[in-house]
PDB file of C-alpha atoms in Angstrom:
ATOM      1  CA  MET A  23     -47.994   0.661  59.046  1.00 93.00           C
ATOM      2  CA  VAL A  24     -47.930   1.912  55.458  1.00 97.00           C
ATOM      3  CA  ARG A  25     -50.168   0.141  52.940  1.00 98.00           C
ATOM      4  CA  LEU A  26     -48.404  -0.059  49.578  1.00 98.00           C
ATOM      5  CA  LEU A  27     -49.615  -1.521  46.298  1.00 98.00           C
ATOM      6  CA  ILE A  28     -46.974  -2.572  43.760  1.00 98.00           C
ATOM      7  CA  SER A  29     -48.444  -2.973  40.280  1.00 98.00           C
ATOM      8  CA  VAL A  30     -46.204  -5.200  38.160  1.00 98.00           C
ATOM      9  CA  GLU A  31     -46.082  -5.998  34.469  1.00 95.00           C
ATOM     10  CA  GLY A  32     -46.271  -9.790  34.519  1.00 95.00           C
ATOM     11  CA  HIS A  33     -45.775 -13.080  36.335  1.00 95.00           C
ATOM     12  CA  SER A  34     -41.957 -12.917  36.602  1.00 94.00           C
ATOM     13  CA  GLU A  35     -42.054  -9.497  38.199  1.00 96.00           C
ATOM     14  CA  TYR A  36     -44.894 -10.665  40.441  1.00 97.00           C
ATOM     15  CA  LYS A  37     -42.862 -13.613  41.741  1.00 95.00           C
ATOM     16  CA  PHE A  38     -39.785 -11.447  42.270  1.00 96.00           C
ATOM     17  CA  VAL A  39     -41.703  -8.799  44.207  1.00 97.00           C
ATOM     18  CA  GLU A  40     -43.543 -11.376  46.316  1.00 97.00           C
ATOM     19  CA  GLU A  41     -40.424 -13.420  47.116  1.00 95.00           C
ATOM     20  CA  VAL A  42     -37.805 -10.666  47.483  1.00 96.00           C
ATOM     21  CA  VAL A  43     -39.242  -7.147  47.771  1.00 97.00           C
ATOM     22  CA  VAL A  44     -42.284  -7.806  49.980  1.00 97.00           C
ATOM     23  CA  PRO A  45     -40.335  -9.555  52.799  1.00 97.00           C
ATOM     24  CA  TYR A  46     -37.679  -6.839  52.664  1.00 97.00           C
ATOM     25  CA  LEU A  47     -40.125  -3.935  52.932  1.00 98.00           C
ATOM     26  CA  SER A  48     -42.002  -5.621  55.778  1.00 97.00           C
ATOM     27  CA  GLY A  49     -38.916  -4.836  57.886  1.00 96.00           C
ATOM     28  CA  PHE A  50     -39.748  -1.156  57.360  1.00 97.00           C
ATOM     29  CA  ASP A  51     -43.322  -1.631  58.590  1.00 97.00           C
ATOM     30  CA  ILE A  52     -44.621  -1.476  55.024  1.00 98.00           C
ATOM     31  CA  PHE A  53     -47.438  -3.863  54.168  1.00 97.00           C
ATOM     32  CA  VAL A  54     -47.288  -4.656  50.449  1.00 98.00           C
ATOM     33  CA  GLN A  55     -49.859  -6.120  48.116  1.00 98.00           C
ATOM     34  CA  THR A  56     -48.847  -6.989  44.564  1.00 98.00           C
ATOM     35  CA  GLN A  57     -51.110  -6.546  41.543  1.00 98.00           C
ATOM     36  CA  ASN A  58     -50.238  -8.355  38.314  1.00 97.00           C
ATOM     37  CA  MET A  59     -51.138  -6.554  35.063  1.00 96.00           C
ATOM     38  CA  LYS A  60     -50.396  -9.780  33.117  1.00 94.00           C
ATOM     39  CA  GLY A  61     -48.760  -7.904  30.251  1.00 89.00           C
ATOM     40  CA  ASN A  62     -50.453  -5.655  27.715  1.00 84.00           C
ATOM     41  CA  ILE A  63     -49.196  -2.505  29.437  1.00 91.00           C
ATOM     42  CA  GLY A  64     -50.673   0.719  28.101  1.00 89.00           C
ATOM     43  CA  LEU A  65     -51.248   4.124  29.640  1.00 92.00           C
ATOM     44  CA  ASP A  66     -55.036   3.928  29.409  1.00 92.00           C
ATOM     45  CA  ARG A  67     -55.148   0.480  30.996  1.00 93.00           C
ATOM     46  CA  VAL A  68     -52.642   1.419  33.712  1.00 95.00           C
ATOM     47  CA  GLY A  69     -54.560   4.599  34.533  1.00 96.00           C
ATOM     48  CA  SER A  70     -57.871   2.772  34.702  1.00 96.00           C
ATOM     49  CA  LYS A  71     -56.532  -0.040  36.891  1.00 96.00           C
ATOM     50  CA  LEU A  72     -54.576   2.160  39.305  1.00 97.00           C
ATOM     51  CA  ASN A  73     -57.340   4.730  39.694  1.00 98.00           C
ATOM     52  CA  ALA A  74     -59.685   1.924  40.711  1.00 97.00           C
ATOM     53  CA  LEU A  75     -57.245   0.658  43.366  1.00 97.00           C
ATOM     54  CA  ILE A  76     -55.487   3.736  44.697  1.00 97.00           C
ATOM     55  CA  TYR A  77     -58.149   4.702  47.254  1.00 97.00           C
ATOM     56  CA  SER A  78     -57.437   1.502  49.214  1.00 97.00           C
ATOM     57  CA  TYR A  79     -53.719   2.245  49.755  1.00 98.00           C
ATOM     58  CA  ASP A  80     -51.456   4.880  51.246  1.00 98.00           C
ATOM     59  CA  PHE A  81     -49.177   4.635  48.202  1.00 98.00           C
ATOM     60  CA  VAL A  82     -49.145   2.896  44.832  1.00 98.00           C
ATOM     61  CA  THR A  83     -46.026   2.172  42.812  1.00 98.00           C
ATOM     62  CA  THR A  84     -45.244   0.360  39.572  1.00 98.00           C
ATOM     63  CA  LEU A  85     -42.669  -2.056  38.199  1.00 98.00           C
ATOM     64  CA  TYR A  86     -43.085  -2.026  34.412  1.00 96.00           C
ATOM     65  CA  ASP A  87     -40.459  -2.441  31.674  1.00 92.00           C
ATOM     66  CA  PHE A  88     -39.712   0.520  29.429  1.00 89.00           C
ATOM     67  CA  TYR A  89     -40.113  -1.912  26.539  1.00 83.00           C
ATOM     68  CA  GLY A  90     -43.438  -3.047  27.954  1.00 81.00           C
ATOM     69  CA  PHE A  91     -44.801   0.159  26.427  1.00 78.00           C
ATOM     70  CA  GLN A  92     -42.584   0.297  23.351  1.00 55.00           C
ATOM     71  CA  LYS A  93     -44.726  -1.434  20.759  1.00 56.00           C
ATOM     72  CA  ARG A  94     -47.802   0.728  21.004  1.00 53.00           C
ATOM     73  CA  HIS A  95     -47.381   3.689  23.267  1.00 52.00           C
ATOM     74  CA  LEU A  96     -43.939   5.269  23.010  1.00 56.00           C
ATOM     75  CA  ILE A  97     -43.383   8.328  20.896  1.00 62.00           C
ATOM     76  CA  ASP A  98     -40.007   9.263  19.440  1.00 67.00           C
ATOM     77  CA  GLY A  99     -37.748  10.589  22.166  1.00 76.00           C
ATOM     78  CA  GLU A 100     -39.755   9.006  24.987  1.00 82.00           C
ATOM     79  CA  THR A 101     -37.687   8.549  28.130  1.00 87.00           C
ATOM     80  CA  LYS A 102     -38.115   6.680  31.372  1.00 91.00           C
ATOM     81  CA  GLU A 103     -38.826  10.007  33.091  1.00 93.00           C
ATOM     82  CA  SER A 104     -41.395  11.198  30.546  1.00 91.00           C
ATOM     83  CA  LEU A 105     -43.196   7.861  30.692  1.00 92.00           C
ATOM     84  CA  GLU A 106     -43.261   7.904  34.499  1.00 96.00           C
ATOM     85  CA  GLU A 107     -44.695  11.435  34.329  1.00 96.00           C
ATOM     86  CA  LYS A 108     -47.416  10.235  31.946  1.00 93.00           C
ATOM     87  CA  ILE A 109     -48.377   7.469  34.391  1.00 96.00           C
ATOM     88  CA  LYS A 110     -48.530  10.029  37.199  1.00 97.00           C
ATOM     89  CA  ASN A 111     -50.752  12.297  35.120  1.00 97.00           C
ATOM     90  CA  ARG A 112     -53.223   9.454  34.513  1.00 96.00           C
ATOM     91  CA  ILE A 113     -53.986   9.349  38.233  1.00 98.00           C
ATOM     92  CA  LYS A 114     -56.865  11.454  39.569  1.00 97.00           C
ATOM     93  CA  LYS A 115     -55.574  14.762  40.899  1.00 97.00           C
ATOM     94  CA  ASP A 116     -56.828  14.209  44.435  1.00 97.00           C
ATOM     95  CA  GLN A 117     -54.845  10.929  44.643  1.00 97.00           C
ATOM     96  CA  ARG A 118     -51.764  11.896  42.632  1.00 97.00           C
ATOM     97  CA  GLN A 119     -49.562  12.453  45.691  1.00 97.00           C
ATOM     98  CA  LYS A 120     -49.848   8.696  46.352  1.00 98.00           C
ATOM     99  CA  ILE A 121     -48.379   7.468  43.053  1.00 98.00           C
ATOM    100  CA  ILE A 122     -44.700   6.500  42.702  1.00 98.00           C
ATOM    101  CA  PRO A 123     -44.285   5.453  39.061  1.00 98.00           C
ATOM    102  CA  TYR A 124     -41.239   3.305  38.344  1.00 98.00           C
ATOM    103  CA  ILE A 125     -40.129   2.088  34.921  1.00 96.00           C
ATOM    104  CA  GLN A 126     -37.270  -0.442  34.709  1.00 94.00           C
ATOM    105  CA  MET A 127     -34.728   0.301  31.982  1.00 91.00           C
ATOM    106  CA  TYR A 128     -34.894  -1.313  29.547  1.00 87.00           C
ATOM    107  CA  GLU A 129     -36.250  -4.571  30.791  1.00 89.00           C
ATOM    108  CA  PHE A 130     -36.642  -6.452  34.056  1.00 93.00           C
ATOM    109  CA  GLU A 131     -33.998  -8.885  32.709  1.00 94.00           C
ATOM    110  CA  ALA A 132     -31.294  -6.241  33.148  1.00 95.00           C
ATOM    111  CA  LEU A 133     -31.358  -7.047  36.874  1.00 96.00           C
ATOM    112  CA  LEU A 134     -30.142 -10.588  36.147  1.00 97.00           C
ATOM    113  CA  PHE A 135     -26.768  -9.190  35.067  1.00 97.00           C
ATOM    114  CA  SER A 136     -26.103  -8.044  38.654  1.00 97.00           C
ATOM    115  CA  ASP A 137     -24.139 -11.253  39.282  1.00 97.00           C
ATOM    116  CA  ALA A 138     -22.679 -12.976  36.219  1.00 97.00           C
ATOM    117  CA  GLU A 139     -21.771 -16.166  38.067  1.00 97.00           C
ATOM    118  CA  LYS A 140     -25.197 -16.683  39.636  1.00 98.00           C
ATOM    119  CA  MET A 141     -26.861 -15.751  36.369  1.00 97.00           C
ATOM    120  CA  ALA A 142     -24.810 -18.339  34.455  1.00 97.00           C
ATOM    121  CA  THR A 143     -25.506 -21.002  37.076  1.00 98.00           C
ATOM    122  CA  GLY A 144     -29.229 -20.250  37.060  1.00 97.00           C
ATOM    123  CA  LEU A 145     -29.368 -20.452  33.260  1.00 97.00           C
ATOM    124  CA  ASN A 146     -27.100 -23.510  33.137  1.00 97.00           C
ATOM    125  CA  THR A 147     -24.854 -21.730  30.650  1.00 97.00           C
ATOM    126  CA  ASN A 148     -21.266 -20.585  30.147  1.00 95.00           C
ATOM    127  CA  GLN A 149     -20.440 -17.300  31.849  1.00 97.00           C
ATOM    128  CA  ASP A 150     -18.229 -15.977  29.026  1.00 97.00           C
ATOM    129  CA  TRP A 151     -21.003 -14.382  26.958  1.00 96.00           C
ATOM    130  CA  ILE A 152     -22.355 -12.622  30.052  1.00 96.00           C
ATOM    131  CA  ASN A 153     -18.905 -11.219  30.845  1.00 96.00           C
ATOM    132  CA  LYS A 154     -18.534  -9.947  27.266  1.00 93.00           C
ATOM    133  CA  ILE A 155     -21.811  -8.037  27.558  1.00 93.00           C
ATOM    134  CA  LEU A 156     -20.839  -6.558  30.937  1.00 93.00           C
ATOM    135  CA  VAL A 157     -17.506  -5.282  29.559  1.00 93.00           C
ATOM    136  CA  ASN A 158     -19.438  -3.082  27.132  1.00 89.00           C
ATOM    137  CA  PHE A 159     -21.819  -1.532  29.684  1.00 88.00           C
ATOM    138  CA  ASN A 160     -20.686   0.273  32.811  1.00 85.00           C
ATOM    139  CA  ASN A 161     -24.346   0.530  33.843  1.00 91.00           C
ATOM    140  CA  ILE A 162     -26.211  -2.754  33.440  1.00 92.00           C
ATOM    141  CA  GLU A 163     -29.572  -0.975  33.315  1.00 92.00           C
ATOM    142  CA  LYS A 164     -28.411   0.405  29.969  1.00 88.00           C
ATOM    143  CA  ILE A 165     -27.742  -2.995  28.371  1.00 87.00           C
ATOM    144  CA  ASN A 166     -29.342  -2.241  25.055  1.00 83.00           C
ATOM    145  CA  ASN A 167     -28.407  -1.110  21.569  1.00 62.00           C
ATOM    146  CA  SER A 168     -31.768  -1.655  19.961  1.00 63.00           C
ATOM    147  CA  LYS A 169     -34.917  -3.562  20.741  1.00 62.00           C
ATOM    148  CA  ASP A 170     -33.292  -6.632  19.171  1.00 67.00           C
ATOM    149  CA  ALA A 171     -30.392  -6.282  21.613  1.00 80.00           C
ATOM    150  CA  ALA A 172     -32.464  -5.849  24.753  1.00 84.00           C
ATOM    151  CA  PRO A 173     -31.430  -7.948  27.792  1.00 91.00           C
ATOM    152  CA  SER A 174     -34.020 -10.693  27.197  1.00 90.00           C
ATOM    153  CA  LYS A 175     -33.030 -11.025  23.528  1.00 90.00           C
ATOM    154  CA  ARG A 176     -29.364 -11.380  24.476  1.00 92.00           C
ATOM    155  CA  ILE A 177     -30.229 -14.076  27.016  1.00 94.00           C
ATOM    156  CA  GLU A 178     -32.412 -15.979  24.547  1.00 94.00           C
ATOM    157  CA  LYS A 179     -29.589 -16.001  21.985  1.00 93.00           C
ATOM    158  CA  ASN A 180     -27.226 -17.671  24.428  1.00 94.00           C
ATOM    159  CA  ALA A 181     -29.300 -19.839  26.769  1.00 94.00           C
ATOM    160  CA  ARG A 182     -32.597 -21.610  27.198  1.00 94.00           C
ATOM    161  CA  TYR A 183     -34.600 -18.973  29.034  1.00 94.00           C
ATOM    162  CA  ILE A 184     -38.005 -19.366  30.655  1.00 93.00           C
ATOM    163  CA  LYS A 185     -38.704 -15.912  32.049  1.00 89.00           C
ATOM    164  CA  THR A 186     -41.295 -16.901  34.622  1.00 90.00           C
ATOM    165  CA  THR A 187     -39.008 -19.538  36.149  1.00 93.00           C
ATOM    166  CA  HIS A 188     -35.449 -18.389  35.566  1.00 96.00           C
ATOM    167  CA  ALA A 189     -35.764 -14.664  36.314  1.00 95.00           C
ATOM    168  CA  PRO A 190     -37.311 -14.876  39.823  1.00 94.00           C
ATOM    169  CA  ASN A 191     -35.074 -17.801  40.844  1.00 96.00           C
ATOM    170  CA  ILE A 192     -31.863 -16.111  39.700  1.00 97.00           C
ATOM    171  CA  LEU A 193     -32.787 -12.789  41.319  1.00 96.00           C
ATOM    172  CA  ASN A 194     -33.681 -14.549  44.550  1.00 95.00           C
ATOM    173  CA  ASN A 195     -30.217 -16.150  44.558  1.00 97.00           C
ATOM    174  CA  ILE A 196     -28.466 -12.873  43.765  1.00 97.00           C
ATOM    175  CA  GLY A 197     -30.304 -11.041  46.524  1.00 96.00           C
ATOM    176  CA  LEU A 198     -31.604  -7.516  46.818  1.00 97.00           C
ATOM    177  CA  ALA A 199     -28.386  -6.016  48.216  1.00 97.00           C
ATOM    178  CA  GLU A 200     -26.287  -7.035  45.201  1.00 97.00           C
ATOM    179  CA  ILE A 201     -28.958  -6.002  42.699  1.00 97.00           C
ATOM    180  CA  ARG A 202     -29.117  -2.570  44.316  1.00 97.00           C
ATOM    181  CA  LYS A 203     -25.336  -2.174  44.155  1.00 96.00           C
ATOM    182  CA  LYS A 204     -25.328  -2.758  40.415  1.00 95.00           C
ATOM    183  CA  CYS A 205     -28.623  -1.114  39.368  1.00 96.00           C
ATOM    184  CA  THR A 206     -28.784   2.542  40.385  1.00 95.00           C
ATOM    185  CA  GLY A 207     -32.286   3.215  39.042  1.00 96.00           C
ATOM    186  CA  PHE A 208     -33.714   0.178  40.800  1.00 97.00           C
ATOM    187  CA  ASP A 209     -31.843   1.117  43.983  1.00 98.00           C
ATOM    188  CA  ALA A 210     -33.290   4.650  43.952  1.00 97.00           C
ATOM    189  CA  TRP A 211     -36.788   3.168  43.654  1.00 98.00           C
ATOM    190  CA  ILE A 212     -36.293   0.770  46.598  1.00 98.00           C
ATOM    191  CA  THR A 213     -34.757   3.604  48.655  1.00 98.00           C
ATOM    192  CA  ARG A 214     -37.849   5.720  48.052  1.00 98.00           C
ATOM    193  CA  LEU A 215     -40.091   2.856  49.157  1.00 98.00           C
ATOM    194  CA  GLU A 216     -37.990   2.257  52.297  1.00 97.00           C
ATOM    195  CA  ASN A 217     -38.584   5.860  53.311  1.00 96.00           C
ATOM    196  CA  LEU A 218     -42.374   5.865  52.978  1.00 97.00           C
ATOM    197  CA  ASN A 219     -42.738   5.546  56.740  1.00 87.00           C
ATOM    198  CA  GLY A 220     -40.286   8.356  57.434  1.00 76.00           C
TER     199      GLY A 220
END
């Protein structure tokens, strides 16, 4: 049995992990606990929180949005990889082998685009605007032209969107297998977690 802590950015991610990821990983003999940062993600806060918890687990991983850091902490040219490395470097050296930092590009909402039909149904909206967005992005994790065109902003322009309700419900309906097919970064993260026992 592997003891894994998943530290998430907020309530939507918490619900998604608890309802979808935790049951899935239990099939790999991985016992997961989820820790909710409740927003306000910063490197100092993340380092402090994870260093306090990491001794109680075999591994610790994260599910934070790239844009969760954008307002205060990103420097010009920051990438997903450089940010993940910074999280890793905030962990005490003797525990660093336990940390698996994961940043979702660009936002958690990108995952909703994995199934346009289920997304439209869940948002009670027309599917056409979703299809138009998907035509322009061969990788849905890259749905973004600027912070004003991030996935959540696009959704809010076209539908009534309550993140904490809509996002977990839609992702639950889409299912992990379909999300993984469409989101290569997310899939690589889940694959790494699946293999923690191996």
